[in-house]
Short mmCIF file of C-alpha atoms and ligand atoms in Angstrom, two decimals:
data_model
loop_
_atom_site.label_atom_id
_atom_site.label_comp_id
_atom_site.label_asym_id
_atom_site.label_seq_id
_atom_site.Cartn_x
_atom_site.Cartn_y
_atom_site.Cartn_z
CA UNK A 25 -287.79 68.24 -68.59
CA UNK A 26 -284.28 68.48 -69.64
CA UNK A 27 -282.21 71.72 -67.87
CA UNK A 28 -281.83 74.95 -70.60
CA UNK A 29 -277.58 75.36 -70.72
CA UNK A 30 -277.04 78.62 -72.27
CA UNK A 31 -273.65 80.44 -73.89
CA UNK A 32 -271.36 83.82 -73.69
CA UNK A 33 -271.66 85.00 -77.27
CA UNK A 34 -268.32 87.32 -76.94
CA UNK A 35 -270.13 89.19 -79.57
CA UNK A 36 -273.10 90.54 -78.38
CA UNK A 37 -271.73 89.80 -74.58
CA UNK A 38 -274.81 88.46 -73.71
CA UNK A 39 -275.97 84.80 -72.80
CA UNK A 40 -277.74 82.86 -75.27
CA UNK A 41 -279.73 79.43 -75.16
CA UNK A 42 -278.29 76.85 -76.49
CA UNK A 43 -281.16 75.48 -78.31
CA UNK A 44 -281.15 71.00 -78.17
CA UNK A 45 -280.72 69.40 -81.81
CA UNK A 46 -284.14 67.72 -82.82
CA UNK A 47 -282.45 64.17 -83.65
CA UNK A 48 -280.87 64.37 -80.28
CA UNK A 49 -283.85 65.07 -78.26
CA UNK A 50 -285.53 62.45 -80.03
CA UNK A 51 -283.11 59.71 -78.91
CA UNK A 52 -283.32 60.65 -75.47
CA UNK A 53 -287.28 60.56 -75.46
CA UNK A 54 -286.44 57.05 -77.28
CA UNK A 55 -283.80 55.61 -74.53
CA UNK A 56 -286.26 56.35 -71.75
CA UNK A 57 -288.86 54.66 -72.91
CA UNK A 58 -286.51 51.72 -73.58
CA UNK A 59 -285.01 51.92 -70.22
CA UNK A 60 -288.12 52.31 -68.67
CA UNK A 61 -289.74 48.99 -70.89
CA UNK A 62 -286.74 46.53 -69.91
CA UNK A 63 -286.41 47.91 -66.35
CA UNK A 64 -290.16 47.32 -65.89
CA UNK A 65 -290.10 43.93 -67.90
CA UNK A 66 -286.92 42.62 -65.79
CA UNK A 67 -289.02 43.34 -62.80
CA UNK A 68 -292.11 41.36 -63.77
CA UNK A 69 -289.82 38.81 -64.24
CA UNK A 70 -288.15 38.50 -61.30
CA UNK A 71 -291.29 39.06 -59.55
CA UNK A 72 -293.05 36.13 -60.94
CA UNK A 73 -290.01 34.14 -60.67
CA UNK A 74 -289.61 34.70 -56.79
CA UNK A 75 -293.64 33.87 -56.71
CA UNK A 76 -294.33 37.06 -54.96
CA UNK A 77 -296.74 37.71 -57.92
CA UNK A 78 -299.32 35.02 -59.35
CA UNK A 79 -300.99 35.29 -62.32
CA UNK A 80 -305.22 34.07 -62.06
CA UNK A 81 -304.62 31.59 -64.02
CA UNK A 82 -301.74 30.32 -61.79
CA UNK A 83 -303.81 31.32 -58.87
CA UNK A 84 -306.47 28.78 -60.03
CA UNK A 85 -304.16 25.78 -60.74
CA UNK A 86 -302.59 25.68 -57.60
CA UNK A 87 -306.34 25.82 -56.19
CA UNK A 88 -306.88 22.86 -58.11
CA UNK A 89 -303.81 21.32 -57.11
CA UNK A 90 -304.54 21.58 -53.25
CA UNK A 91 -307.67 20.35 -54.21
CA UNK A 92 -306.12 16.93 -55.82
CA UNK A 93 -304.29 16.95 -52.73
CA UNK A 94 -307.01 16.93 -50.43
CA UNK A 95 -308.22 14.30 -52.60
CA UNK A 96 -305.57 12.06 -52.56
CA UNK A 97 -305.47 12.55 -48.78
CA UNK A 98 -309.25 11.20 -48.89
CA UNK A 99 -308.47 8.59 -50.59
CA UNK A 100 -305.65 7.20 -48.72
CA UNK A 101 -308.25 6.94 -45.34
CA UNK A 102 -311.00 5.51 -47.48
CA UNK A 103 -307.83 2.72 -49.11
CA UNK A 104 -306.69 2.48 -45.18
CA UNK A 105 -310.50 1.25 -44.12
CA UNK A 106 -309.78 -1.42 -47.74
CA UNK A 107 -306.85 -2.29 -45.84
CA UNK A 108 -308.33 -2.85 -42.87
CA UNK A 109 -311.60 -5.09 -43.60
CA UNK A 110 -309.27 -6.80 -45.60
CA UNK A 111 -307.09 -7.53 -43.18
CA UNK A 112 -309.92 -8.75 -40.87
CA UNK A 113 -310.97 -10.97 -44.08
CA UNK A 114 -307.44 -12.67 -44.28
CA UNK A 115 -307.26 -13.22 -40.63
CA UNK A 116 -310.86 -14.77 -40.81
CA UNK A 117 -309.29 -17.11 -43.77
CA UNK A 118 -306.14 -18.06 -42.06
CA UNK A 119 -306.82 -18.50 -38.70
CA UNK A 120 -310.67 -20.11 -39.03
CA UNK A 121 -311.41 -20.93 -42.92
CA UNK A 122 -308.35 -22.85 -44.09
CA UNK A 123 -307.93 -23.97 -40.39
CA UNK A 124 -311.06 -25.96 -40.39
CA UNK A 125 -310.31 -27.34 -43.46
CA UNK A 126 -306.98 -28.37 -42.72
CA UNK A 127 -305.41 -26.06 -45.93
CA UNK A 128 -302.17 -24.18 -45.02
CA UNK A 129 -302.43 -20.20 -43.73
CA UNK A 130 -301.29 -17.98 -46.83
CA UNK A 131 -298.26 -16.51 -45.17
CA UNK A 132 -298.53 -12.41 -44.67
CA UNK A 133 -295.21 -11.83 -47.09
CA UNK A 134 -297.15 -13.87 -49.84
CA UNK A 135 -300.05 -11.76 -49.32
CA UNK A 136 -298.86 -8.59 -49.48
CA UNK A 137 -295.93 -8.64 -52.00
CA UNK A 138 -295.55 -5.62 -54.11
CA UNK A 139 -294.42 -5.54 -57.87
CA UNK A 140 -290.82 -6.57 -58.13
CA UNK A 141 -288.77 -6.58 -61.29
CA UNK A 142 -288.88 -3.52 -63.50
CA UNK A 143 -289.78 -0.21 -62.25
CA UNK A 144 -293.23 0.19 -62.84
CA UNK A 145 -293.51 3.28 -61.28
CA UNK A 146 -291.21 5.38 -63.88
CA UNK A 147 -293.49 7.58 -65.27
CA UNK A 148 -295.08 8.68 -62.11
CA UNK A 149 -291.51 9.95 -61.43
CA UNK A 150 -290.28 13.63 -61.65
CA UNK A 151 -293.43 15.50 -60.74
CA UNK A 152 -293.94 17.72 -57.58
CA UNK A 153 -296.59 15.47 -56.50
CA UNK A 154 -294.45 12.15 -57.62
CA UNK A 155 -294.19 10.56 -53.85
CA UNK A 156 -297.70 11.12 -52.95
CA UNK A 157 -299.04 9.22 -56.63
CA UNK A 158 -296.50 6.72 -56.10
CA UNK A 159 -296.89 5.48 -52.47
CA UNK A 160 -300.89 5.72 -53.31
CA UNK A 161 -300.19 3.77 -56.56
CA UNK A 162 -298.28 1.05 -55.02
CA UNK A 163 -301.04 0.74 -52.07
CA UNK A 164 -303.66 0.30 -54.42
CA UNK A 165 -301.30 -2.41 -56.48
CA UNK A 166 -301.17 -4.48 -53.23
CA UNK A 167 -304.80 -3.86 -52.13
CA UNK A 168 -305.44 -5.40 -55.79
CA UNK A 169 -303.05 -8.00 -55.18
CA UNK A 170 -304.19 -9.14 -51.98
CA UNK A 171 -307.80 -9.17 -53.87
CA UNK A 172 -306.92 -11.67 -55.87
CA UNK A 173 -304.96 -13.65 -53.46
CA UNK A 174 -308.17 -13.60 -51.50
CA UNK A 175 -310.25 -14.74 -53.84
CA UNK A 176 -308.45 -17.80 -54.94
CA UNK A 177 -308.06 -18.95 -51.59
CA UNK A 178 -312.54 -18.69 -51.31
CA UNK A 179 -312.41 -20.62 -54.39
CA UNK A 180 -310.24 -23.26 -52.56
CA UNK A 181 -312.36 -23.32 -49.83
CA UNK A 182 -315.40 -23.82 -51.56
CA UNK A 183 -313.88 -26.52 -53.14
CA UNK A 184 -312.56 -28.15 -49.51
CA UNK A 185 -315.55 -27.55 -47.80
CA UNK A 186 -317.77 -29.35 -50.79
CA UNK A 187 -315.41 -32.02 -50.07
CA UNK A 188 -315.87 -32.21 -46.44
CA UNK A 189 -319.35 -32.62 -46.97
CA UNK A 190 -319.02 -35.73 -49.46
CA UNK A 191 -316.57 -37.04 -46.41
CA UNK A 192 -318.77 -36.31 -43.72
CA UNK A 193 -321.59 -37.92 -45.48
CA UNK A 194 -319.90 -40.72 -46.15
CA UNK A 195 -318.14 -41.76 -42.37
CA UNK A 196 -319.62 -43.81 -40.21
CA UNK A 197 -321.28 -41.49 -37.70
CA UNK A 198 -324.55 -43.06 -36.62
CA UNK A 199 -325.40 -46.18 -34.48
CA UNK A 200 -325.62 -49.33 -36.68
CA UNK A 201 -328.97 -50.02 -34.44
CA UNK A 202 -331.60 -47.51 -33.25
CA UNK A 203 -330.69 -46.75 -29.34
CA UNK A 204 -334.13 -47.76 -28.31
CA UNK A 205 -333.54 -50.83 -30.21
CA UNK A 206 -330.97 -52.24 -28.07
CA UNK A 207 -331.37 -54.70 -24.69
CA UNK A 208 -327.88 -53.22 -24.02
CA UNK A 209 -324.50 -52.50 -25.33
CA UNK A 210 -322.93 -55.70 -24.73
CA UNK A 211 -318.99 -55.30 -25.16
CA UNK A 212 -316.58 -52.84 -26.47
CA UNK A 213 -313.23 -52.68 -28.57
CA UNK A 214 -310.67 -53.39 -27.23
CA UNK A 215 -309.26 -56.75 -24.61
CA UNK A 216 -311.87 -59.09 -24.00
CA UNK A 217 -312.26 -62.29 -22.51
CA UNK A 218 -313.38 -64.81 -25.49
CA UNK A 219 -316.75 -66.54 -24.76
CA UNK A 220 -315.69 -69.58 -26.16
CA UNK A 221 -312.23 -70.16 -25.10
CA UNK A 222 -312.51 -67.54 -22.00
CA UNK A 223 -308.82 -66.51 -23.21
CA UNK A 224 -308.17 -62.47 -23.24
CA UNK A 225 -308.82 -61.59 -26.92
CA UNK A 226 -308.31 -58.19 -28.46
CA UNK A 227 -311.68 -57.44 -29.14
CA UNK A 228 -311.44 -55.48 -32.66
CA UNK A 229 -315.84 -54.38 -32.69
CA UNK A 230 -318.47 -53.11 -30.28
CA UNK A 231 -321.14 -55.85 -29.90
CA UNK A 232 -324.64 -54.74 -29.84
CA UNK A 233 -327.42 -57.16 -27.90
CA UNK A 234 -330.79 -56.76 -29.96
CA UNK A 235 -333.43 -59.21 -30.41
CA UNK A 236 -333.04 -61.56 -33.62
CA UNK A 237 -334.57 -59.50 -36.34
CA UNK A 238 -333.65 -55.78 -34.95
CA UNK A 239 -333.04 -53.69 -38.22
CA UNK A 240 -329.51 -52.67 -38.84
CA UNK A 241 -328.41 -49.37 -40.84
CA UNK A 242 -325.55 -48.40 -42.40
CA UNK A 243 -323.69 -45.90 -40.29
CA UNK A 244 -322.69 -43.80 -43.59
CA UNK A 245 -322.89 -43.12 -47.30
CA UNK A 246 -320.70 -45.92 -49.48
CA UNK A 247 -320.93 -49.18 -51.59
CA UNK A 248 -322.03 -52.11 -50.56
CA UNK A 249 -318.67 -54.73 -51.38
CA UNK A 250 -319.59 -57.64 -49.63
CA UNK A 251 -322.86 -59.53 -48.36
CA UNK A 252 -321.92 -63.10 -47.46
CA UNK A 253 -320.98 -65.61 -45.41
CA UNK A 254 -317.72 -66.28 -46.55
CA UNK A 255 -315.53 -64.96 -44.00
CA UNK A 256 -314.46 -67.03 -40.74
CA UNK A 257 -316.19 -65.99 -37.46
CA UNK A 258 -318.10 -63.44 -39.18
CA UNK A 259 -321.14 -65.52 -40.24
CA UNK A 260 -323.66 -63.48 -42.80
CA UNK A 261 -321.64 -60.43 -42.93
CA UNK A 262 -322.20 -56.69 -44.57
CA UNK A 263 -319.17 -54.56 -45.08
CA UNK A 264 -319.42 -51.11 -46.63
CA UNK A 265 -317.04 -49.03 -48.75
CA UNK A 266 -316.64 -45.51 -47.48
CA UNK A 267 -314.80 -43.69 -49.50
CA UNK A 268 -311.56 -41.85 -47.92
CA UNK A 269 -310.33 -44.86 -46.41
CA UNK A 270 -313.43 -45.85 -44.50
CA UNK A 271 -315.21 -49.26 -44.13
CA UNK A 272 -317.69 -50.64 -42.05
CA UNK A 273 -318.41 -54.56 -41.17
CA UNK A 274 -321.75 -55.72 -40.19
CA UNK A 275 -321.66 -59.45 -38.35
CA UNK A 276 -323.67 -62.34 -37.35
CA UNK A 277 -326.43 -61.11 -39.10
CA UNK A 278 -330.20 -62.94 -39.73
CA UNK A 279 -331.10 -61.80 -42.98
CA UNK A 280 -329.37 -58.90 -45.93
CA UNK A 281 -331.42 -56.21 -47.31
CA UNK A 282 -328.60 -55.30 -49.44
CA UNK A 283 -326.62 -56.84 -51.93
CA UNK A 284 -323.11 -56.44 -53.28
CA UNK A 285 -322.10 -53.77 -55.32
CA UNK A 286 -325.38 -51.61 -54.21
CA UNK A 287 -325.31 -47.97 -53.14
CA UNK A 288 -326.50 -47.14 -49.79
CA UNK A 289 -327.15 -43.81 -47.75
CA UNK A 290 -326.35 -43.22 -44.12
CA UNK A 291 -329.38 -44.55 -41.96
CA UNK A 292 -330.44 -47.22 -45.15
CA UNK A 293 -332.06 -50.44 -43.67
CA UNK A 294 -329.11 -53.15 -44.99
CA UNK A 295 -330.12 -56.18 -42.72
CA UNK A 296 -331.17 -57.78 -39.99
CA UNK A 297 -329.32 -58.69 -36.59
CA UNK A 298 -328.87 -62.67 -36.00
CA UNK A 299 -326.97 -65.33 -34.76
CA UNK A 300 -324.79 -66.52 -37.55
CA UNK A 301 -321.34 -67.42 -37.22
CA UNK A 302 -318.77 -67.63 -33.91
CA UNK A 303 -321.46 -65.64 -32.07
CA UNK A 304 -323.09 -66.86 -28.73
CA UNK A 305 -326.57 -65.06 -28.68
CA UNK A 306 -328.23 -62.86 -30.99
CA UNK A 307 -326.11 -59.56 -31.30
CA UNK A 308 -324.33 -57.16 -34.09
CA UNK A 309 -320.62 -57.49 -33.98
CA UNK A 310 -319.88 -53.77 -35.71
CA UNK A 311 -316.45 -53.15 -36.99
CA UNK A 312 -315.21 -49.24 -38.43
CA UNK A 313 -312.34 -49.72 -40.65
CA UNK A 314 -309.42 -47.31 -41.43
CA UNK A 315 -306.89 -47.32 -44.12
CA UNK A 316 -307.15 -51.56 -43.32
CA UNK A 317 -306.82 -51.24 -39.89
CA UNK A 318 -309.86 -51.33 -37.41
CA UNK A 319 -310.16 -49.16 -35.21
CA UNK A 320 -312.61 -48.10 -32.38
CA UNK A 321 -316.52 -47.29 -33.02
CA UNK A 322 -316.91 -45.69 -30.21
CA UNK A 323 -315.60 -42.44 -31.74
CA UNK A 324 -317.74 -42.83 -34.74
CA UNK A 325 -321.55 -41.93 -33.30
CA UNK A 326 -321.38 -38.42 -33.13
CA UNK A 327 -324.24 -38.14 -35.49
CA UNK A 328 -327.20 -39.94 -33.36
CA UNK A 329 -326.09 -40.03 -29.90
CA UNK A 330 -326.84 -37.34 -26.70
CA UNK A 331 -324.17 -36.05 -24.83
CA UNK A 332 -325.47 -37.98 -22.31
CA UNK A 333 -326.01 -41.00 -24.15
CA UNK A 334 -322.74 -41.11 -25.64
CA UNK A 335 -321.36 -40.83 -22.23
CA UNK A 336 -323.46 -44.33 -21.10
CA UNK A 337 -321.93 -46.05 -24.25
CA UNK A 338 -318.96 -45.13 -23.38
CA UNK A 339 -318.90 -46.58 -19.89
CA UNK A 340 -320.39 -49.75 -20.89
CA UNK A 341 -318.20 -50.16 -23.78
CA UNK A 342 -314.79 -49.55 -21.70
CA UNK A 343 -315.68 -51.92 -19.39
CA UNK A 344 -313.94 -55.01 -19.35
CA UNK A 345 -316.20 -57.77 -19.88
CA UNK A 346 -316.80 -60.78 -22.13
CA UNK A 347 -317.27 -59.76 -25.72
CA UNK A 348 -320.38 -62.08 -27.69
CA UNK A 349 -317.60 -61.83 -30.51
ZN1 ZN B 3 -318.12 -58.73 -31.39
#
């Protein structure tokens, strides 16, 4: 309410009102409500600015924002469990998997190399939430990475250990002669006195004393490539192509089961033992052949001896004695 001002009217010496013009009092009423609209509206303003004041609907996105955060939070243990198994995996892969199969460890930095190059991270930049998305985003690039990494190396492995079997298959690993076939295991690789000339003679077989007649097997998968009597010393003769470097040599043998050229399977009957060729009495002179060089037998009958048995062979076969040749 606006104050009344009154007058002296020196002509009726009295006090009058002075009354307000209409327009006047109209402006006033006007300003008020202006000054009262922008002070009220700079207010609100500042208010929200200084977040003192949140609208619902701003109430309810930054609910749903914590919420995402939680989220992401969630998902970075369940990625760090990822992480983890597939860290055991690798480990597993390096240390036993490609060991075994003689393949070389993936190194850790080849493993788990980011992205380099361009920035692929840009447009996660420039947002409150920007480190969180990015460091999450890059995890899950190398957990995808290492994935892959992972897999290929399996494939590998598949592929070596399909390869190991063909090579495992195909070594000699058995006894050329059944172990309750044989009198005894008559010499060893390795120096020998010669039973002809009684000169010391690197021995380069193990000679096995069986009965004329004793069936012989080949010792592991291959190709028959020779089954004669054409070599010196070695009288009728088998040898056996391998594969991977391998051969095996069958002497002084009675009779052939095989013939050149023929496929045969580890423990397949191939001949008979004899006494053909520089041989004093009926035994089977057995030679394992690597790369062209012999080398000792003794380390090739994993596949059908006994601990125990293996042990006997051994200590005949190291002993220094006269070979049958
Ligand atoms: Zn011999």
């Amino acid at each position: 309410m606006s104050k009344v001002k009154y007058y002296y009217d020196p002509d009726t010496l009295s006090y009058r009102k002075i009354e307000p013009k209409k327009s006047r009092r109209f402006r006033n009423i006007a300003l008020f409500f202006l000054g009262s609209f922008l002070f009220g509206f700079l207010g609100l303003i500042l208010l929200l600015n200084t977040n003192l004041v949140n609208t619902p609907r701003e109430l309810s996105l930054a609910r749903e924002v914590k919420n995402y955060e939680l989220q992401f939070e969630l998902l970075g243990k369940k990625m760090e469990q990822i992480e983890n198994v597939l860290a055991n995996i690798e480990d597993r892969d390096n240390n036993i998997y490609r060991l075994y199969f003689e393949a070389n460890p993936i190194p850790e930095e080849q493993r788990r190399a980011g992205f380099g190059g361009v920035n692929r991270y840009k447009s996660l930049e420039g947002f409150n939430n920007s480190d969180m998305i990015i460091s999450t985003t890059k995890r899950l690039d190398i957990i995808q990475k290492q994935m892959v990494i992972q897999s290929k190396s399996l494939d590998e492995i598949t592929k070596l250990a399909e390869e190991k079997e063909k090579l495992l298959a195909a070594i000699p690993a058995i006894q050329p002669i059944k172990n309750e076939d044989l009198t005894r295991m008559a010499s060893g690789y390795g120096w020998r006195s010669d039973p002809f000339t009684k000169a010391r003679k690197m021995h380069w077989g193990m000679d096995f004393t069986s009965p004329k007649g004793t069936p012989i097997y080949a010792s592991g998968d291959g190709t028959v490539t020779r089954a004669d009597n054409n070599a010196s010393g070695y009288g009728k003769h088998i040898r056996i192509d391998h594969g991977y470097g391998y051969m095996s040599l069958y002497g002084h043998l009675s009779q052939y089961n095989v013939k050149a050229r023929q496929k045969v399977k580890r423990g397949d009957l191939i001949g008979f033992v004899g006494n053909t060729g520089r041989s004093e009495a009926p035994h089977l002179h057995y030679e394992v052949w690597k790369d062209d060089e012999r080398i000792n037998p003794i380390n090739f009958y994993y596949g059908s001896l006994t601990a125990e048995e293996f042990e006997n062979m051994l200590k005949y076969a190291t002993q220094e004695n006269q070979s049958l040749d």
